[in-house]
Amino acid sequence: TEAWGPDDDEPRPHSGPVKVRVPAKINLHLGVGPLRPDGYHELNTVYHAISLFDEITARHGDTLTLTMEGEGTGELELDETNLIIRAARALAARARVPAYARLHLRKAIPLAGGLAGGSADAAATLIACDLLWGLGMSRDDLAEVGAQLGSDVPFLLHGGTALGTGHGEAVSPILARPTIWHWVVAAADGGLSTPAVYRELDVLRDGSWPPPPLGSADRLMAALRQRDPEVLGAALGNDLQPAALALRPQLADVLKAGAEAGAIAGLVSGSGPTCVFLAADAAHAQRVADGLTAAGVCRAAITARGPQPGARVI
Ligand code: C5P
């Protein structure tokens, strides 16, 4: 199957295995606008990919199968509702090829954690199957297929630091001189449902004292350009944080422990319950992680760096 014709550049199937690594995402700014008729909220977000990675390996097979190892995979359904299976089927349908592959997931990104682990796996599957099946689809076409699977999939194909609009699926890169930012990821026990957190925000906004919306990401973008962690820390914001805190009040203890451990700033990641903290450098991040671990407020405190490239073959 790997024979290349002498006279054409047509993509051909890969002999396999194809291994793809994909990062987790955090939102440096998550401005949530009104609820739209299609059930999504309008977003103004700044995505940032960090060094916490899942890995998808794709091999040829006579049918479509998925096996998994790692972080919380016992809780992931291996059926047709799984985002990896759905990604493979959606790509096959788009390209009009049979969805035959043996897929294996090595998971490090916590499930239902607000780090887009599910969307990350879908993005990795699209890249892996595109190569395995020799489809040669463009990133834009893959992003279009991905946007149907999850709002964060197009960003995870892209990676880096990027502005997200629409319901998050419209991604444009932020051109800035590369700066490495140091983070601590505080993983929680148990997940939070993304739709439930958005619904809770709608409830809070219908109440008598609604949290004011963040709006545009201009201040965050200006802060990124200054390359100073103190300035970036002051500009971080997440409209979903009050909703996540309402559903999971213990998250306030995590944020407090991070501040006491010396973090520059901390916030709930996406819809939570993961919290992320900004540090000045790698040694500072390790001290913050150690402080969080000693406080006993999270399942694990992991240091990470961003930005990272999106889903790519390794
Ligand atoms: O796109 P994704 O599958 O990640 O979204 C999961 C759910 O989160 C949506 O069905 C919706 O309830 C909520 N959501 C939203 N507004 C967004 C993104 C997600 O309300 N921009």
XYZ file of C-alpha atoms and ligand atoms in Angstrom:
335
model
C 0.000 0.000 0.000
C 2.936 2.351 0.482
C 4.134 2.170 -3.114
C 4.325 5.634 -4.669
C 3.439 5.967 -8.306
C 6.338 7.348 -10.316
C 4.361 10.044 -12.117
C 1.879 11.522 -9.672
C 1.811 13.331 -6.370
C -1.509 11.885 -5.270
C -1.458 11.101 -1.569
C -1.365 7.354 -0.913
C -2.249 5.325 2.157
C 0.443 5.131 4.800
C 1.595 1.661 5.804
C 1.054 2.618 9.460
C 1.291 2.928 12.349
C 0.748 6.677 12.422
C 1.339 8.316 15.811
C -0.063 11.792 16.546
C 0.544 13.917 19.641
C -1.930 16.609 20.670
C -1.767 19.208 23.468
C -4.345 20.277 26.050
C -5.757 23.799 25.810
C -6.431 26.465 28.371
C -8.264 29.749 27.794
C -6.304 32.859 28.767
C -9.471 34.858 28.145
C -12.922 33.311 27.891
C -15.525 35.950 27.144
C -18.956 34.346 26.878
C -21.588 36.301 24.967
C -25.298 35.638 24.549
C -26.901 32.249 24.012
C -27.593 31.756 20.303
C -30.626 30.064 18.749
C -28.444 27.009 17.940
C -27.735 26.371 21.643
C -24.162 27.686 21.613
C -22.900 30.875 23.231
C -21.051 33.469 21.205
C -17.412 33.474 22.342
C -14.464 35.826 22.408
C -11.674 33.620 23.614
C -7.896 33.339 23.583
C -6.819 29.729 23.327
C -3.375 28.590 24.466
C -1.966 25.073 23.957
C 0.101 23.665 26.832
C 2.525 20.767 27.284
C 0.130 18.131 28.517
C -0.356 15.633 25.694
C -2.589 12.821 24.518
C -1.369 10.461 21.806
C -3.358 8.621 19.135
C -1.833 5.727 17.191
C -3.639 4.595 14.043
C -3.084 1.269 12.260
C -4.872 -0.393 9.374
C -7.684 -2.765 10.299
C -10.713 -4.591 8.873
C -13.112 -2.526 10.973
C -12.992 0.504 13.316
C -11.726 -0.265 16.809
C -10.434 1.781 19.735
C -8.302 0.798 22.716
C -7.122 3.098 25.483
C -4.635 3.440 28.305
C -3.850 6.125 30.859
C -5.640 8.903 32.725
C -9.251 7.959 33.574
C -9.745 5.841 30.458
C -11.812 3.321 32.408
C -14.574 5.955 32.430
C -14.501 6.650 28.690
C -17.180 4.917 26.640
C -15.654 2.876 23.816
C -18.824 3.017 21.719
C -20.109 5.158 18.871
C -20.569 8.163 21.185
C -16.826 8.377 21.734
C -15.436 11.496 20.070
C -12.514 9.531 18.578
C -14.840 7.063 16.841
C -17.063 9.935 15.718
C -14.038 11.815 14.324
C -12.881 8.780 12.326
C -16.413 8.217 10.966
C -16.928 11.886 10.100
C -13.632 12.027 8.199
C -14.350 8.761 6.363
C -17.811 9.999 5.384
C -16.409 13.296 4.122
C -13.723 11.521 2.057
C -16.052 8.677 0.985
C -13.724 5.944 2.218
C -14.487 3.098 4.642
C -13.752 3.984 8.292
C -11.377 1.097 8.869
C -8.658 1.631 11.461
C -7.319 0.297 14.716
C -6.973 3.321 16.983
C -5.170 3.461 20.294
C -5.347 6.379 22.739
C -2.703 7.140 25.360
C -4.378 9.646 27.638
C -2.737 12.177 29.941
C -5.243 15.050 29.641
C -7.874 14.695 32.403
C -11.411 13.774 31.298
C -14.147 16.426 31.454
C -11.589 18.769 32.970
C -11.979 21.973 30.977
C -8.773 21.225 29.053
C -10.539 20.079 25.854
C -9.222 16.530 26.151
C -12.078 15.117 24.075
C -11.637 17.709 21.330
C -7.867 17.096 21.438
C -8.391 13.387 20.790
C -10.776 14.162 17.929
C -8.193 16.525 16.388
C -5.456 13.895 16.702
C -7.723 11.255 15.134
C -8.423 13.492 12.127
C -4.694 14.044 11.526
C -3.857 10.349 12.064
C -6.607 8.930 9.828
C -6.020 11.523 7.109
C -2.434 10.287 6.835
C -3.222 6.567 7.343
C -5.885 6.629 4.641
C -3.827 8.843 2.315
C -6.556 11.479 2.018
C -4.239 14.489 1.866
C -6.938 16.814 3.182
C -6.041 20.415 3.967
C -5.969 21.705 7.551
C -8.947 23.914 6.674
C -10.989 20.919 5.517
C -10.008 18.966 8.638
C -10.986 21.976 10.778
C -14.375 22.068 9.055
C -14.974 18.391 9.848
C -13.622 18.999 13.371
C -15.898 21.955 14.119
C -18.895 19.587 13.825
C -17.376 17.393 16.545
C -16.473 19.999 19.155
C -15.934 23.756 19.403
C -12.272 23.367 20.381
C -11.239 20.896 17.640
C -10.181 23.530 15.065
C -7.918 25.188 17.652
C -6.322 21.862 18.612
C -5.461 21.230 14.961
C -3.852 24.657 15.001
C -2.189 24.982 18.417
C -0.104 27.914 19.674
C -1.999 30.903 21.017
C -5.030 31.945 18.982
C -8.176 33.995 19.043
C -11.407 32.011 18.953
C -14.745 33.490 17.867
C -18.119 32.152 16.760
C -18.809 29.321 19.212
C -15.034 28.832 19.449
C -14.580 27.088 16.113
C -13.399 30.167 14.165
C -9.697 30.382 14.961
C -7.163 33.016 13.963
C -3.537 32.933 15.079
C -2.140 35.655 17.304
C 1.096 36.791 15.774
C 3.478 37.657 18.560
C 7.131 37.109 19.258
C 7.336 33.708 20.929
C 7.329 33.858 24.716
C 7.279 30.731 26.842
C 4.739 30.888 29.655
C 4.918 28.621 32.695
C 1.761 27.078 34.139
C 0.645 24.777 36.908
C -2.366 22.602 36.134
C -4.382 21.555 39.196
C -6.421 18.507 38.186
C -9.601 17.856 40.171
C -11.338 14.669 41.236
C -14.260 14.146 38.889
C -15.297 16.263 35.927
C -17.800 19.018 35.223
C -20.278 18.897 32.347
C -19.593 21.734 29.883
C -23.286 22.247 28.954
C -24.172 22.330 32.678
C -21.608 25.086 33.335
C -22.870 27.189 30.405
C -26.453 26.693 31.647
C -25.408 27.784 35.150
C -23.908 30.965 33.683
C -27.250 31.683 31.964
C -28.981 31.195 35.331
C -26.532 33.577 37.052
C -27.050 36.137 34.264
C -30.836 35.933 34.682
C -30.425 36.642 38.403
C -30.489 39.950 40.258
C -26.715 40.304 40.526
C -25.241 38.905 37.318
C -21.466 38.785 36.966
C -20.421 41.423 34.376
C -19.286 39.874 31.074
C -15.609 40.202 30.136
C -16.272 41.121 26.518
C -13.425 41.475 24.039
C -9.965 39.972 24.405
C -8.143 43.229 23.560
C -6.597 43.689 27.006
C -5.354 40.093 27.081
C -3.844 40.441 23.602
C -2.033 43.619 24.632
C -0.772 41.857 27.765
C 0.599 38.949 25.688
C 2.683 41.391 23.663
C 4.302 42.812 26.819
C 5.818 39.401 27.642
C 5.663 40.091 31.382
C 3.999 37.367 33.517
C 2.707 39.930 36.034
C 0.974 41.852 33.234
C -0.420 38.660 31.687
C -1.569 37.440 35.107
C -3.584 40.625 35.667
C -5.309 40.219 32.293
C -6.406 36.555 32.595
C -10.176 36.097 32.816
C -12.923 33.516 32.427
C -16.657 34.279 32.312
C -17.414 30.629 33.118
C -15.519 30.793 36.428
C -18.451 32.036 38.593
C -20.629 29.290 37.104
C -18.020 26.580 37.722
C -17.572 27.869 41.295
C -21.334 27.824 41.837
C -21.482 24.158 40.779
C -18.242 23.198 42.567
C -17.646 25.562 45.549
C -14.477 23.635 46.559
C -12.725 25.198 43.559
C -12.436 28.384 45.626
C -10.094 26.445 47.954
C -7.940 25.416 44.978
C -7.673 29.015 43.734
C -6.846 30.198 47.272
C -4.199 27.492 47.730
C -2.571 28.455 44.429
C -2.411 32.103 45.490
C -0.944 31.085 48.854
C 1.606 28.914 47.054
C 2.806 32.092 45.327
C 1.224 31.841 41.881
C 1.110 35.105 39.915
C -2.524 34.436 39.019
C -4.954 31.549 38.855
C -8.235 30.787 37.161
C -10.622 28.009 36.280
C -9.669 26.440 32.933
C -12.533 26.610 30.427
C -15.637 25.082 32.027
C -13.500 23.512 34.790
C -12.990 21.891 37.182
C -9.254 22.074 36.373
C -7.631 25.260 37.686
C -4.505 26.729 36.101
C -1.907 29.008 37.659
C 0.657 31.267 36.033
C 4.264 31.216 37.268
C 7.299 33.340 36.430
C 9.576 30.487 35.370
C 9.986 26.705 35.575
C 11.396 26.722 39.132
C 8.585 28.986 40.333
C 6.023 26.691 38.689
C 7.500 23.715 40.534
C 7.228 25.578 43.875
C 3.586 26.446 43.165
C 2.893 22.801 42.215
C 4.552 21.605 45.425
C 2.484 24.084 47.473
C -0.748 22.908 45.837
C 0.176 19.279 46.454
C 0.984 19.997 50.121
C -2.359 21.812 50.546
C -4.123 18.617 49.447
C -6.735 20.498 47.423
C -6.293 18.758 44.069
C -5.778 15.281 42.646
C -2.525 16.283 40.946
C -0.558 19.472 40.313
C 1.372 19.305 37.049
C 3.750 21.898 35.595
C 3.363 22.752 31.911
C 4.623 25.201 29.306
C 2.869 27.001 26.482
C 2.428 27.675 23.684
C 2.725 24.264 21.994
C 2.014 23.229 18.403
C -1.331 21.597 17.622
C -1.967 17.955 16.718
C 0.965 16.622 14.720
C 2.579 13.397 13.611
C 5.534 12.321 15.752
O -18.781 22.257 21.096
P -18.773 21.390 22.316
O -19.233 19.997 22.019
O -17.511 21.424 23.052
O -19.859 22.018 23.276
C -20.448 21.285 24.300
C -21.625 22.070 24.855
O -21.165 23.227 25.553
C -22.593 22.620 23.815
O -23.545 21.661 23.444
C -23.213 23.794 24.568
O -24.166 23.363 25.482
C -22.024 24.324 25.355
N -21.340 25.389 24.626
C -21.918 26.633 24.550
N -21.291 27.638 23.863
C -20.101 27.423 23.275
C -19.477 26.162 23.351
C -20.124 25.161 24.040
O -23.010 26.863 25.088
N -19.509 28.419 22.617
